[in-house]
Short mmCIF file of C-alpha atoms and ligand atoms in Angstrom, two decimals:
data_model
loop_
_atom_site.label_atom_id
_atom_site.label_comp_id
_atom_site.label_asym_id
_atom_site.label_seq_id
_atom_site.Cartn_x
_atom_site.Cartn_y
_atom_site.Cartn_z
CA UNK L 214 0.00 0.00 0.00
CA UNK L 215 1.35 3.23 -0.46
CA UNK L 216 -0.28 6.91 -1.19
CA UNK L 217 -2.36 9.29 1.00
CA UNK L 218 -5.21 7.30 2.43
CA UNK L 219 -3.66 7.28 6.25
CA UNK L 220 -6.25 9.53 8.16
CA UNK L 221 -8.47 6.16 8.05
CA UNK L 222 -5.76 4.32 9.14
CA UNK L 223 -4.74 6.35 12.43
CA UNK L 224 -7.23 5.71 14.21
CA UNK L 225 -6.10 1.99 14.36
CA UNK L 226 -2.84 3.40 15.48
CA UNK L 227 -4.81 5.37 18.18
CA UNK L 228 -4.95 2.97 20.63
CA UNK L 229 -1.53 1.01 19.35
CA UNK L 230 -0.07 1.52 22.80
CA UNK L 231 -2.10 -1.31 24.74
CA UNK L 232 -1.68 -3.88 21.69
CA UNK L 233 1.35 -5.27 23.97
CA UNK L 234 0.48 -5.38 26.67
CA UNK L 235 -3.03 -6.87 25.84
CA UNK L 236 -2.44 -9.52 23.86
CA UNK L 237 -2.18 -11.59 27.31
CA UNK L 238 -5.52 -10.57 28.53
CA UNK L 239 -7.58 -10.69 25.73
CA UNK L 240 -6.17 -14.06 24.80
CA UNK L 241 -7.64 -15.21 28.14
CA UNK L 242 -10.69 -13.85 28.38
CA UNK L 243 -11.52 -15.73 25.35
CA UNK L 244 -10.73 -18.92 26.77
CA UNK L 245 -12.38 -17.70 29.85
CA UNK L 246 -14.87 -15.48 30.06
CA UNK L 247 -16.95 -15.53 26.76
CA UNK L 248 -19.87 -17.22 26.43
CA UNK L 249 -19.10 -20.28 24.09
CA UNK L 250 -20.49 -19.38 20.63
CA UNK L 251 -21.38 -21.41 17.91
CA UNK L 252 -18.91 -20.36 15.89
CA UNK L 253 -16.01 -21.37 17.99
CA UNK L 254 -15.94 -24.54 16.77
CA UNK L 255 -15.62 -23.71 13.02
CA UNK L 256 -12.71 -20.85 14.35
CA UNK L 257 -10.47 -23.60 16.20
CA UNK L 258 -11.63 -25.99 13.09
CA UNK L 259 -10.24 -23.10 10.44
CA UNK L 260 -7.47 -22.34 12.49
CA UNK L 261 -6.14 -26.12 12.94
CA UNK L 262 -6.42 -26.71 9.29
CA UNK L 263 -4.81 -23.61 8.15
CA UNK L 264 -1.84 -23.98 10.49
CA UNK L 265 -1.75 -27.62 9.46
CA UNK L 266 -2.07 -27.14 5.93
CA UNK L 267 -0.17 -23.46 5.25
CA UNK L 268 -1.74 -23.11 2.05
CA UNK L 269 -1.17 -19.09 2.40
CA UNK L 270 2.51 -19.39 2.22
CA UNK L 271 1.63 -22.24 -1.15
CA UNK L 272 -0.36 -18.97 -2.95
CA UNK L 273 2.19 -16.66 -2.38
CA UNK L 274 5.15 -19.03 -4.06
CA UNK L 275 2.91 -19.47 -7.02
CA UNK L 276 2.27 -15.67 -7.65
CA UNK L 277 6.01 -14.63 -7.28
CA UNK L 278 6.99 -17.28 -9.43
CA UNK L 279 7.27 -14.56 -12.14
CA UNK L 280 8.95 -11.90 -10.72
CA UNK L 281 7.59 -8.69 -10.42
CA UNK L 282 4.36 -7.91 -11.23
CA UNK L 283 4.88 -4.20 -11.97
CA UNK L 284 1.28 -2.24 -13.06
CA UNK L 285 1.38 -2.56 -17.06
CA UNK L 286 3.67 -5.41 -17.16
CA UNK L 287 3.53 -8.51 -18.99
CA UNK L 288 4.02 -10.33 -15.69
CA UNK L 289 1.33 -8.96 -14.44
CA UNK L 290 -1.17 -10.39 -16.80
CA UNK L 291 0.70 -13.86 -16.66
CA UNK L 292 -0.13 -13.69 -12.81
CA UNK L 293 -3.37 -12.58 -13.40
CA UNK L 294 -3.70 -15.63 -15.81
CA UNK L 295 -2.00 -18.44 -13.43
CA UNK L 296 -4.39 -16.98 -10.35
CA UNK L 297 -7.45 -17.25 -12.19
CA UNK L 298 -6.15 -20.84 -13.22
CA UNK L 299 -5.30 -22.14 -9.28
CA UNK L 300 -8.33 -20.95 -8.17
CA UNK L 301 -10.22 -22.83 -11.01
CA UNK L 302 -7.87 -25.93 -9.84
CA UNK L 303 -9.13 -25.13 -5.80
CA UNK L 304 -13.18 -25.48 -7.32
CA UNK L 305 -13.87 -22.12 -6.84
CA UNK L 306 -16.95 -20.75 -8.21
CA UNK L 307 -17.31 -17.62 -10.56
CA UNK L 308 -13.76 -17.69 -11.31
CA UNK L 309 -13.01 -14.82 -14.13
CA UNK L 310 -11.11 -11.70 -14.75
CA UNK L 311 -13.11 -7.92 -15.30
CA UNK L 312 -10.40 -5.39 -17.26
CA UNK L 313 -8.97 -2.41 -15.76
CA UNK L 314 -6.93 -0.13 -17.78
CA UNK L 315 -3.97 1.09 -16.25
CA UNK L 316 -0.77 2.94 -16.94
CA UNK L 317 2.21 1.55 -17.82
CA UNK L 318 5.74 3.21 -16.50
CA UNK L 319 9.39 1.45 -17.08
CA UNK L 320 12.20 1.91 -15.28
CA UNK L 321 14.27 1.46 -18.10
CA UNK L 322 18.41 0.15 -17.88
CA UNK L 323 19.95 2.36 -16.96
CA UNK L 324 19.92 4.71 -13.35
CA UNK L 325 23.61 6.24 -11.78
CA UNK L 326 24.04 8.97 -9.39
CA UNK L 327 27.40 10.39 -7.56
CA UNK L 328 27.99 12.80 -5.25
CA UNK L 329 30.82 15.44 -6.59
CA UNK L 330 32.45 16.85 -3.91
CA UNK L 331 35.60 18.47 -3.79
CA UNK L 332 36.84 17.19 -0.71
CA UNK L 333 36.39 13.31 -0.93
CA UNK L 334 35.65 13.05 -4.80
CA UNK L 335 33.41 11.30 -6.57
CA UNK L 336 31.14 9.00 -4.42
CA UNK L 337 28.99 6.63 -5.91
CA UNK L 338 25.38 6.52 -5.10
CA UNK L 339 22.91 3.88 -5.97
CA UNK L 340 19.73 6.17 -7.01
CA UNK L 341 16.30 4.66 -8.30
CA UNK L 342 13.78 6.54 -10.12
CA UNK L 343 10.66 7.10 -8.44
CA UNK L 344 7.76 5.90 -10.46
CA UNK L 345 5.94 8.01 -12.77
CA UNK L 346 8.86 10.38 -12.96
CA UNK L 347 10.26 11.68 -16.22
CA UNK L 348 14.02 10.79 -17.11
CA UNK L 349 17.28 12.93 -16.71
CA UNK L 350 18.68 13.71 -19.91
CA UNK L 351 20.86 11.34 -21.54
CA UNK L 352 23.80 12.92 -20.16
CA UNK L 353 21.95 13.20 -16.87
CA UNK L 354 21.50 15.92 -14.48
CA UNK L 355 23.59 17.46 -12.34
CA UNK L 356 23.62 20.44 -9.50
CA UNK L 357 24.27 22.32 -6.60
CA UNK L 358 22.15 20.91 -3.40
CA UNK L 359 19.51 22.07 -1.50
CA UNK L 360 18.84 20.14 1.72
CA UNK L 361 15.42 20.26 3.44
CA UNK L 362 13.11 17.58 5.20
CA UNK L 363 9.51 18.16 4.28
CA UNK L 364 7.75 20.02 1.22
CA UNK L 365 6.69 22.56 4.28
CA UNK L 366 10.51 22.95 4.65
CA UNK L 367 11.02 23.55 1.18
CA UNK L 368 8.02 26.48 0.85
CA UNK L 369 9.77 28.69 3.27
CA UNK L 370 13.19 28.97 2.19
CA UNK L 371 12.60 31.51 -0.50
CA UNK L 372 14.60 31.00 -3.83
CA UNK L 373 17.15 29.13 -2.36
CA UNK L 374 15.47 26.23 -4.28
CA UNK L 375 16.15 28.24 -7.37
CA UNK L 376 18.66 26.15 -10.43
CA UNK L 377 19.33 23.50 -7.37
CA UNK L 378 18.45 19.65 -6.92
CA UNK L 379 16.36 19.72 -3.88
CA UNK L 380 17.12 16.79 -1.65
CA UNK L 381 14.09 15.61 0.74
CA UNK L 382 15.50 13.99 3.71
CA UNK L 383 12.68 13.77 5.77
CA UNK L 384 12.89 10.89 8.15
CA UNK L 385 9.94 8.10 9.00
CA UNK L 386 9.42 9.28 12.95
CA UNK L 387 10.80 6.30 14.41
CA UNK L 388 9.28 7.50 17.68
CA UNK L 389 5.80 6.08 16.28
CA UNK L 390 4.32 2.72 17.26
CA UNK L 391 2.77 2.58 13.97
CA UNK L 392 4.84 2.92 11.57
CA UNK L 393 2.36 3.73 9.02
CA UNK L 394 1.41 6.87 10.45
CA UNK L 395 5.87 6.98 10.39
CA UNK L 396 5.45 6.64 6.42
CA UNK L 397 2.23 8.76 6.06
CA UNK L 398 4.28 11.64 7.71
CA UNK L 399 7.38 11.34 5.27
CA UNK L 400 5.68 9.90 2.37
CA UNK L 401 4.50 13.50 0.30
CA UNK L 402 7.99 13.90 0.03
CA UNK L 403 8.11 10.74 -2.60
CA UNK L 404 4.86 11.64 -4.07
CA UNK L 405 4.65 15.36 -4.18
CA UNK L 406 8.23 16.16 -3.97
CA UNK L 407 9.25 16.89 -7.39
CA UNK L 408 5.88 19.31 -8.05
CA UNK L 409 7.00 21.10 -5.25
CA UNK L 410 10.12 21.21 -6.15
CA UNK L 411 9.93 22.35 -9.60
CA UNK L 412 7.36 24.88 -8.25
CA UNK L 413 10.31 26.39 -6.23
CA UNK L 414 12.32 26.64 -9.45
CA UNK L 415 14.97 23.82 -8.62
CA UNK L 416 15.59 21.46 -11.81
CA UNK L 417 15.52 17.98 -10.30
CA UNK L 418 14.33 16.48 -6.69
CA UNK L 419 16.26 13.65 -4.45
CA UNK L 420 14.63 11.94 -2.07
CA UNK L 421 15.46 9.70 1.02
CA UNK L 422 13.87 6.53 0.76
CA UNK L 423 11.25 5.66 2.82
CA UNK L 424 12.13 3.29 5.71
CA UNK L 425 13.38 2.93 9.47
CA UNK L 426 15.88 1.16 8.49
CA UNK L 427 19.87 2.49 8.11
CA UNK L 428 20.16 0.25 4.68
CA UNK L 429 21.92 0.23 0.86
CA UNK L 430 18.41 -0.52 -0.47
CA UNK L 431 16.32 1.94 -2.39
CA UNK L 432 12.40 2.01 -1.51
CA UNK L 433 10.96 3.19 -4.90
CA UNK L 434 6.66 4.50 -5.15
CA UNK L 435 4.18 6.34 -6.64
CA UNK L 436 4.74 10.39 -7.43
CA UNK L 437 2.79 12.19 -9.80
CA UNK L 438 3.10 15.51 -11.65
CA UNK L 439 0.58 18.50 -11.92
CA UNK L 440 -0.59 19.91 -15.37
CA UNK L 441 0.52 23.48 -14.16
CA UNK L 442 4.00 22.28 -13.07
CA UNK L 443 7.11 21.58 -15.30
CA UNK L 444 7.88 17.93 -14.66
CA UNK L 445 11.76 17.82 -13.29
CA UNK L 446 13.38 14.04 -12.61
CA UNK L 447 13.14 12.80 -9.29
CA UNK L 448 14.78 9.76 -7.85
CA UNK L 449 14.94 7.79 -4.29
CA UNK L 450 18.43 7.09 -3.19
CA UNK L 451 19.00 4.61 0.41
CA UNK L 452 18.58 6.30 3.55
CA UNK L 453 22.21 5.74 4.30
CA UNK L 454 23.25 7.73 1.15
CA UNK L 455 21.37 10.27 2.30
CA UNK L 456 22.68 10.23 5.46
CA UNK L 457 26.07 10.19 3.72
CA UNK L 458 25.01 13.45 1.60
CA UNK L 459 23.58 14.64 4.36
CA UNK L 460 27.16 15.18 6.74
CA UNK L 461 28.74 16.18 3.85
CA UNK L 462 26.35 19.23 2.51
CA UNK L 463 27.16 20.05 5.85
CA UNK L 464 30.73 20.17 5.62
CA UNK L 465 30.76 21.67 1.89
CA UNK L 466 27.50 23.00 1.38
CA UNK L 467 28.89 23.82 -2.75
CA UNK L 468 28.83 19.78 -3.46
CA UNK L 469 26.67 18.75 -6.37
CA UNK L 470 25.02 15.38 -7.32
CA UNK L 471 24.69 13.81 -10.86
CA UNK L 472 22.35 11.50 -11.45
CA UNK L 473 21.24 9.76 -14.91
CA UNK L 474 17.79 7.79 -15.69
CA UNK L 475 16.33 6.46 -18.16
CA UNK L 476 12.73 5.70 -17.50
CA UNK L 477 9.50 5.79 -20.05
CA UNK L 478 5.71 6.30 -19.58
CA UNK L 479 4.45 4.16 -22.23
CA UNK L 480 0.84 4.30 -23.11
CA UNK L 481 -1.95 2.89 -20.60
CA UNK L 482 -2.43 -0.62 -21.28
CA UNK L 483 -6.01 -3.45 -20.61
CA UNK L 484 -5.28 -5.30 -18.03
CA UNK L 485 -7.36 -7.45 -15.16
CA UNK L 486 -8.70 -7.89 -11.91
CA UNK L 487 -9.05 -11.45 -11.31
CA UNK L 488 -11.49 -13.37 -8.64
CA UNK L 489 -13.05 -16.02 -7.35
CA UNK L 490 -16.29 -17.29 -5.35
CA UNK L 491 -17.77 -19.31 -2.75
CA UNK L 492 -21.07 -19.03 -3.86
CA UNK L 493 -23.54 -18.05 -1.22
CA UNK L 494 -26.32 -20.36 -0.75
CA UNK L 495 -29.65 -18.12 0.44
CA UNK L 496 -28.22 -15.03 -0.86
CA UNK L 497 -26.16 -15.25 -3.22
CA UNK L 498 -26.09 -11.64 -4.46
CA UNK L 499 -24.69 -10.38 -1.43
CA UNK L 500 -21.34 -10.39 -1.44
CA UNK L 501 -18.45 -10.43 0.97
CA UNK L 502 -15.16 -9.70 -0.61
CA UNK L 503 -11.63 -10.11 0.44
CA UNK L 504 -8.81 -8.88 -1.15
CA UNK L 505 -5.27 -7.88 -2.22
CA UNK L 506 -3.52 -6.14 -4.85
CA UNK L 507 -1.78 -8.68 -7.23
CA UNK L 508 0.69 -5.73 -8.87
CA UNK L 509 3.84 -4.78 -7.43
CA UNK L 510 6.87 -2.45 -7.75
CA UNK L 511 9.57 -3.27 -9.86
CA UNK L 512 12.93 -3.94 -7.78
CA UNK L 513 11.14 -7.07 -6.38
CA UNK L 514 8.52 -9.58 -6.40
CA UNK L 515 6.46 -7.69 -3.39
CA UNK L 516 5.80 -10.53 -1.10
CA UNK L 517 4.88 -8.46 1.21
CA UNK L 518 3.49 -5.96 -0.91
CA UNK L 519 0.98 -7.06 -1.52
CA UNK L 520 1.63 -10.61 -2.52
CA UNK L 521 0.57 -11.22 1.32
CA UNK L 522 -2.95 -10.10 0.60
CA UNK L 523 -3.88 -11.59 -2.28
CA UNK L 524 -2.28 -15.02 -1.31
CA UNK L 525 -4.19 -15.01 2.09
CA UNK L 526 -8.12 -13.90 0.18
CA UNK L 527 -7.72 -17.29 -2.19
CA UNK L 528 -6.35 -18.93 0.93
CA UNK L 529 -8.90 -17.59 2.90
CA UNK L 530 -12.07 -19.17 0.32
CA UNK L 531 -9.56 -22.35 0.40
CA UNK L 532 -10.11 -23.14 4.20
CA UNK L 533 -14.03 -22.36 4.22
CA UNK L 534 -14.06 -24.77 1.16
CA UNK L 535 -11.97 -27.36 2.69
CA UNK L 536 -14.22 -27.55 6.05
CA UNK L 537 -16.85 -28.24 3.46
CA UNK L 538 -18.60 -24.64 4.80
CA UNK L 539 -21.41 -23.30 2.49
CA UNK L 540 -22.00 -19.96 3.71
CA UNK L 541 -25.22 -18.04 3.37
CA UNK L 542 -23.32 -15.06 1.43
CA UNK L 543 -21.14 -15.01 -1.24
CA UNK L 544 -17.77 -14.89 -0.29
CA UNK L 545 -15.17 -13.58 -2.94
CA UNK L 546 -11.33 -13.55 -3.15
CA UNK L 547 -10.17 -10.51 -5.25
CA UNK L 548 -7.12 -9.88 -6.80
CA UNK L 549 -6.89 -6.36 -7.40
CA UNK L 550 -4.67 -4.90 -10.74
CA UNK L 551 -3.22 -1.60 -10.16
CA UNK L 552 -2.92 -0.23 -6.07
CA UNK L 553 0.49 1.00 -6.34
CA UNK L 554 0.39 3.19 -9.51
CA UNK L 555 -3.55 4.82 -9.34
CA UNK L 556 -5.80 2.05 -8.03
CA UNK L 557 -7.46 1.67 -11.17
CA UNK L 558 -8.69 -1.83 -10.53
CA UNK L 559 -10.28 -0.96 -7.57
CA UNK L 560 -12.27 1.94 -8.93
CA UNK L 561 -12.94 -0.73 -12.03
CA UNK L 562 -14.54 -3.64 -10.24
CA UNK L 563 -17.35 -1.12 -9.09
CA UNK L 564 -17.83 -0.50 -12.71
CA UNK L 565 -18.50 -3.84 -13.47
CA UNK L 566 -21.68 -4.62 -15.36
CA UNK L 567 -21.91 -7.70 -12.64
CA UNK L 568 -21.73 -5.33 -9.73
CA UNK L 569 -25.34 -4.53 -11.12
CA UNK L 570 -27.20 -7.61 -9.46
CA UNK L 571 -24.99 -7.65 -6.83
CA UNK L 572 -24.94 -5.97 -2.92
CA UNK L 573 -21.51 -5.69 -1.65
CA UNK L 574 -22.03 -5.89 2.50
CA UNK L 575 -18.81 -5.68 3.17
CA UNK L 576 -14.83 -5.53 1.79
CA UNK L 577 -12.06 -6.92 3.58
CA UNK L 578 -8.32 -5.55 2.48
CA UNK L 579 -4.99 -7.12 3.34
CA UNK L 580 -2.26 -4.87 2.41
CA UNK L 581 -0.10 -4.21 5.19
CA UNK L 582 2.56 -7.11 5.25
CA UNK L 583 1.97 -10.64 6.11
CA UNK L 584 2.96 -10.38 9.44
CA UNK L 585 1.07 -11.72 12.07
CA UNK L 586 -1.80 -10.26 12.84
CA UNK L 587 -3.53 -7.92 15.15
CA UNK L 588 -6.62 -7.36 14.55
CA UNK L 589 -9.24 -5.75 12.08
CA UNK L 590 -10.04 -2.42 11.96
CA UNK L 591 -13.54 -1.90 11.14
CA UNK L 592 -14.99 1.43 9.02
CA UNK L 593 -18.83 0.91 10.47
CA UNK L 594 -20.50 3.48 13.19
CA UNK L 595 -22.65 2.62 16.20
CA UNK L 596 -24.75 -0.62 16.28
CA UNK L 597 -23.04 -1.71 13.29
CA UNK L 598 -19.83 -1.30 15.04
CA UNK L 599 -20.77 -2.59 18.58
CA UNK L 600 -22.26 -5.61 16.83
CA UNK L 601 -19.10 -7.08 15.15
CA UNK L 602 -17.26 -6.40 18.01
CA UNK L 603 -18.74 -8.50 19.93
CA UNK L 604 -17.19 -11.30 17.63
CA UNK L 605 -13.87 -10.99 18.80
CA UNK L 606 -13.54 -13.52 21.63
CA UNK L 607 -14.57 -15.68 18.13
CA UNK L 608 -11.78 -13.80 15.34
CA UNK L 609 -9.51 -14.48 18.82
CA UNK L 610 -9.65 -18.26 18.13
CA UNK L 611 -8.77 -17.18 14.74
CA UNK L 612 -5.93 -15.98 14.90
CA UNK L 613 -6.04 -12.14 15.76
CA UNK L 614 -6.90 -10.25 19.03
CA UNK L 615 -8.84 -7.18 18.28
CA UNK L 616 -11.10 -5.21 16.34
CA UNK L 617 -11.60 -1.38 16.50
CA UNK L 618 -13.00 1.70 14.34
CA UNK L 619 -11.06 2.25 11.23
CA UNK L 620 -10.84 0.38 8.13
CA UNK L 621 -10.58 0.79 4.29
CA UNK L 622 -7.59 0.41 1.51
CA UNK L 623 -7.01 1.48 -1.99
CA UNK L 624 -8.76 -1.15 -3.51
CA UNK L 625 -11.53 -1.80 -1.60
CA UNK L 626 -12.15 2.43 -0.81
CA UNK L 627 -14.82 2.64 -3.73
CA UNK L 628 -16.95 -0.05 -2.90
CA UNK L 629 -17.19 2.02 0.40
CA UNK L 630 -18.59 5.00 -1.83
CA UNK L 631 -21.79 2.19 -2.42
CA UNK L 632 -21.94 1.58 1.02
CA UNK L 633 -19.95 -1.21 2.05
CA UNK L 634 -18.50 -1.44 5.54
CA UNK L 635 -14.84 -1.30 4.75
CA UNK L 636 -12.31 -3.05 7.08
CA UNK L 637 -8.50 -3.92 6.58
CA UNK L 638 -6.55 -6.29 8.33
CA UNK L 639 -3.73 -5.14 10.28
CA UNK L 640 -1.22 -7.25 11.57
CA UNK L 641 2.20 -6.34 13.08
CA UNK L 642 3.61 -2.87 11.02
CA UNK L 643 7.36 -2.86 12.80
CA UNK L 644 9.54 -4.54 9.98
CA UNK L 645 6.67 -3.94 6.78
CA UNK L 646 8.90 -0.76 5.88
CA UNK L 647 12.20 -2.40 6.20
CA UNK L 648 11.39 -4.28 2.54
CA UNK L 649 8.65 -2.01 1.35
CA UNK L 650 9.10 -1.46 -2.65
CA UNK L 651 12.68 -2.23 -2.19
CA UNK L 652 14.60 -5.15 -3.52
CA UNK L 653 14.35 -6.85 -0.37
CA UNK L 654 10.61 -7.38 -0.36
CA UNK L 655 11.16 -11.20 -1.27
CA UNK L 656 9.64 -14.85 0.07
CA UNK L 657 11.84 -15.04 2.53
CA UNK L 658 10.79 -12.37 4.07
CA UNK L 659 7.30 -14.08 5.13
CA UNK L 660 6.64 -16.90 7.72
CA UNK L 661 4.35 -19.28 6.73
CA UNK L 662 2.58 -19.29 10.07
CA UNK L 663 2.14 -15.14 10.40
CA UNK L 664 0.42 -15.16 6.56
CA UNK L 665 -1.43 -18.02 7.72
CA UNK L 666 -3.37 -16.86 10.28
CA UNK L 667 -4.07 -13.61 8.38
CA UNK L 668 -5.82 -16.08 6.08
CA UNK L 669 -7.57 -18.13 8.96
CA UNK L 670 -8.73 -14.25 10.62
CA UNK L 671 -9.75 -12.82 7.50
CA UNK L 672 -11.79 -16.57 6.40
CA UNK L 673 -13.48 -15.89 9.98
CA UNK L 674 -14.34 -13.12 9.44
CA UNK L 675 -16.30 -13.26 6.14
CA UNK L 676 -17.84 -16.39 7.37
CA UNK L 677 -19.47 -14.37 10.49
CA UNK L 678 -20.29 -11.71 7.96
CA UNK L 679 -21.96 -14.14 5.74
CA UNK L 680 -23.89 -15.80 8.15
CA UNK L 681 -24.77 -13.05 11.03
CA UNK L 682 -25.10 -10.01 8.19
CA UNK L 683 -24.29 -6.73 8.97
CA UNK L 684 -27.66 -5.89 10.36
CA UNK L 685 -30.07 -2.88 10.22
CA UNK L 686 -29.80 -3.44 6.39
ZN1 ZN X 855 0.34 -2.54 -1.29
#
């Protein structure tokens, strides 16, 4: 996940403090206090099997089997293909894919950058373009330096901008709990930093990548020009470059940086959303979906991102299958096209002509790691609200340990706009950003047993959903 959609998300960060300490208590008063539900046997039953089984961790090999699965790309579409084949294989129901059209930006070969200083020469510096941004020339792009750590920095230092590469090297607040609410407070400088730049007459932006950790791996992401604003290059380079650039603007504030891309927007291309059903069996044209993005960055694979979530939604329809469940509602695994560069699929699927016979009660998202989880936040009010929160001791057996106010995602955020009750799974967030559109965000990166039991939580879930409704509706 990546982009501006955080103000939903703080309030699950709210109350992050207590998570700790608990996870002990609310563990026990499951076992303990709660009146024994009729679900709890189907939880411990899901839960077993998934642990047993780890079918989760089976998904997620299969889908980054191809690489990356950058927005655009032909490996994209061959995932798309080879999910809509396994879950044909697994018996789901309904299986097709619904086009999206998306756009379609290459890194291209080749990316350098140096620091020229006159003290310690050149230095090498590994820079990556940051997605959607024009290239340097082919000779590159070089400049004096301009150091500042927010775009609010940057709009009150006058014209000192002015001819100058303006380097962002705003830090993730490692003070935070949550570490989303880390990124959201760094992250405009990735995806607004080169307007804002350019708007403050400097000729190219640089920006720290986007982590807590002191690394040698670029985090790339989304930015985006305005019509009004003369596009300049921008590029991420690792957070201990920047550190490195950092000391030594300080002792020779005349340095420049070079830096050389090479990347292309090509023109929008079709490509899919992808899904599968377990068909509902009273009313079958009310649907509970669950869902992750299937496209990723470039520089790896994304297990995490967002391989995770879309592994643990067909894993999810898997386990309800496999305990030979037939749920009242339908309950649909989708594989989103497009979250990281626009969220076009998402904004697609409610476009569907199917979507037209169909009543979407509620959306579940996973894309914030497969790490274990914590809970699900929930985006219903009131009765709504008080009503599936009283299924926790249940979701408890499942895997997680709380739900609270707060949920929605990229993908799932239109279906909202029909009236859906939006939640998102949210497991652990302290080592999501270490890999996060890096290089690094690879399989072994996940444990089998922390992306199962997202699966198991978010199968429990949509079962309870299914079967209980969301009432007053
Ligand atoms: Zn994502």
């Amino acid at each position: 996940m990546l982009r501006h959609r955080f103000r939903s998300l703080l309030g699950l960060a709210a109350g992050a403090t207590v998570i700790v300490l608990g996870m002990t208590v609310a563990r026990a008063q499951s076992s303990n206090a709660s009146a024994p539900s009729p679900f709890d046997e189907i939880a411990t039953r899901l839960t077993q099997t998934g642990l047993r089984e780890l079918g989760a961790y089976t998904v997620l090999e299969k889908i980054l089997a191809g690489g990356p699965r950058q927005t655009g790309s032909p490996q994209a579409d061959a995932a798309v293909r080879a999910m809509a084949d396994y879950m044909k294989s697994l018996g789901f129901e309904n299986v097709h894919t619904e086009p999206t059209t998306v756009g379609h930006w290459v890194r291209g070969t080749h990316e350098e950058g140096a620091i020229l200083s006159a003290s310690e020469g050149r230095v090498p510096v590994k820079v990556r373009a940051i997605g959607n941004s024009i290239a340097t020339p082919a000779a590159g792009i070089s400049g004096a330096v301009i150091e500042v750590h927010s775009v609010a920095e940057l709009e009150t230092i006058g014209d000192k901008a002015r001819g100058r590469i303006v380097f962002f090297n705003g830090a993730m607040d490692p003070s935070l709990l949550d570490t989303f609410g880390a990124y959201g407070g760094a992250a405009a400088q990735r995806s607004g930093g080169a307007v804002a730049a350019a708007k403050a007459g400097a000729i190219a932006a640089v920006v720290r990548s986007l982590t807590l950790e002191t690394d040698d791996d670029p985090h790339t992401g989304m930015m985006s020009y305005d019509a009004a604003t003369p596009k300049i290059p921008a590029v991420t380079i690792t957070t201990s470059a920047a550190n490195r650039l950092s000391t030594l603007l300080k002792k020779e504030p005349g340095l420049r940086f070079r830096f050389v891309t090479s990347c292309r927007t090509l023109d929008p291309v079709v490509s899919s959303n992808v899904m599968g059903d377990l068909r509902g069996t009273t009313n079958p044209e009310e649907v509970i979906v669950i869902g992750g993005h299937l496209d990723s960055w470039d520089l790896s694979a994304g297990a995490h991102d967002d391989g995770a979530g879309c592994a643990q939604s067909i894993e999810a329809v898997r386990l309800l299958r496999a305990l030979g469940i037939r749920p009242k509602r339908t309950i649909r695994a989708v594989l989103y096209m497009d979250e990281e560069n626009g969220g076009a699929g998402g904004l697609d699927y409610v476009k569907a002509p199917a979507r037209k016979v169909e009543r979407h009660i509620a959306a579940i998202e996973s894309d914030r790691g497969g790490f274990v989880p914590l809970g699900i936040g929930v985006g219903a009010k009131g009765d709504t609200f008080d009503r599936i929160k009283r299924w926790e001791p249940v979701l408890q057996r499942a895997g997680l340990i709380w739900i609270r106010p707060g949920g929605g995602g990229v993908d799932i955020g239109p279906l909202g706009e029909t009236g859906t009750i939006l939640m998102s799974l949210v497991p652990d967030s302290q080592r999501y950003f270490d890999v996060h559109h890096s290089g690094t965000d690879t399989l072994d990166k996940v444990n089998p047993r922390e992306l199962e039991l997202g699966a198991t939580s978010m199968a429990m879930m949509a079962y309870l959903l299914s079967e209980e409704g969301v009432g007053g509706r």
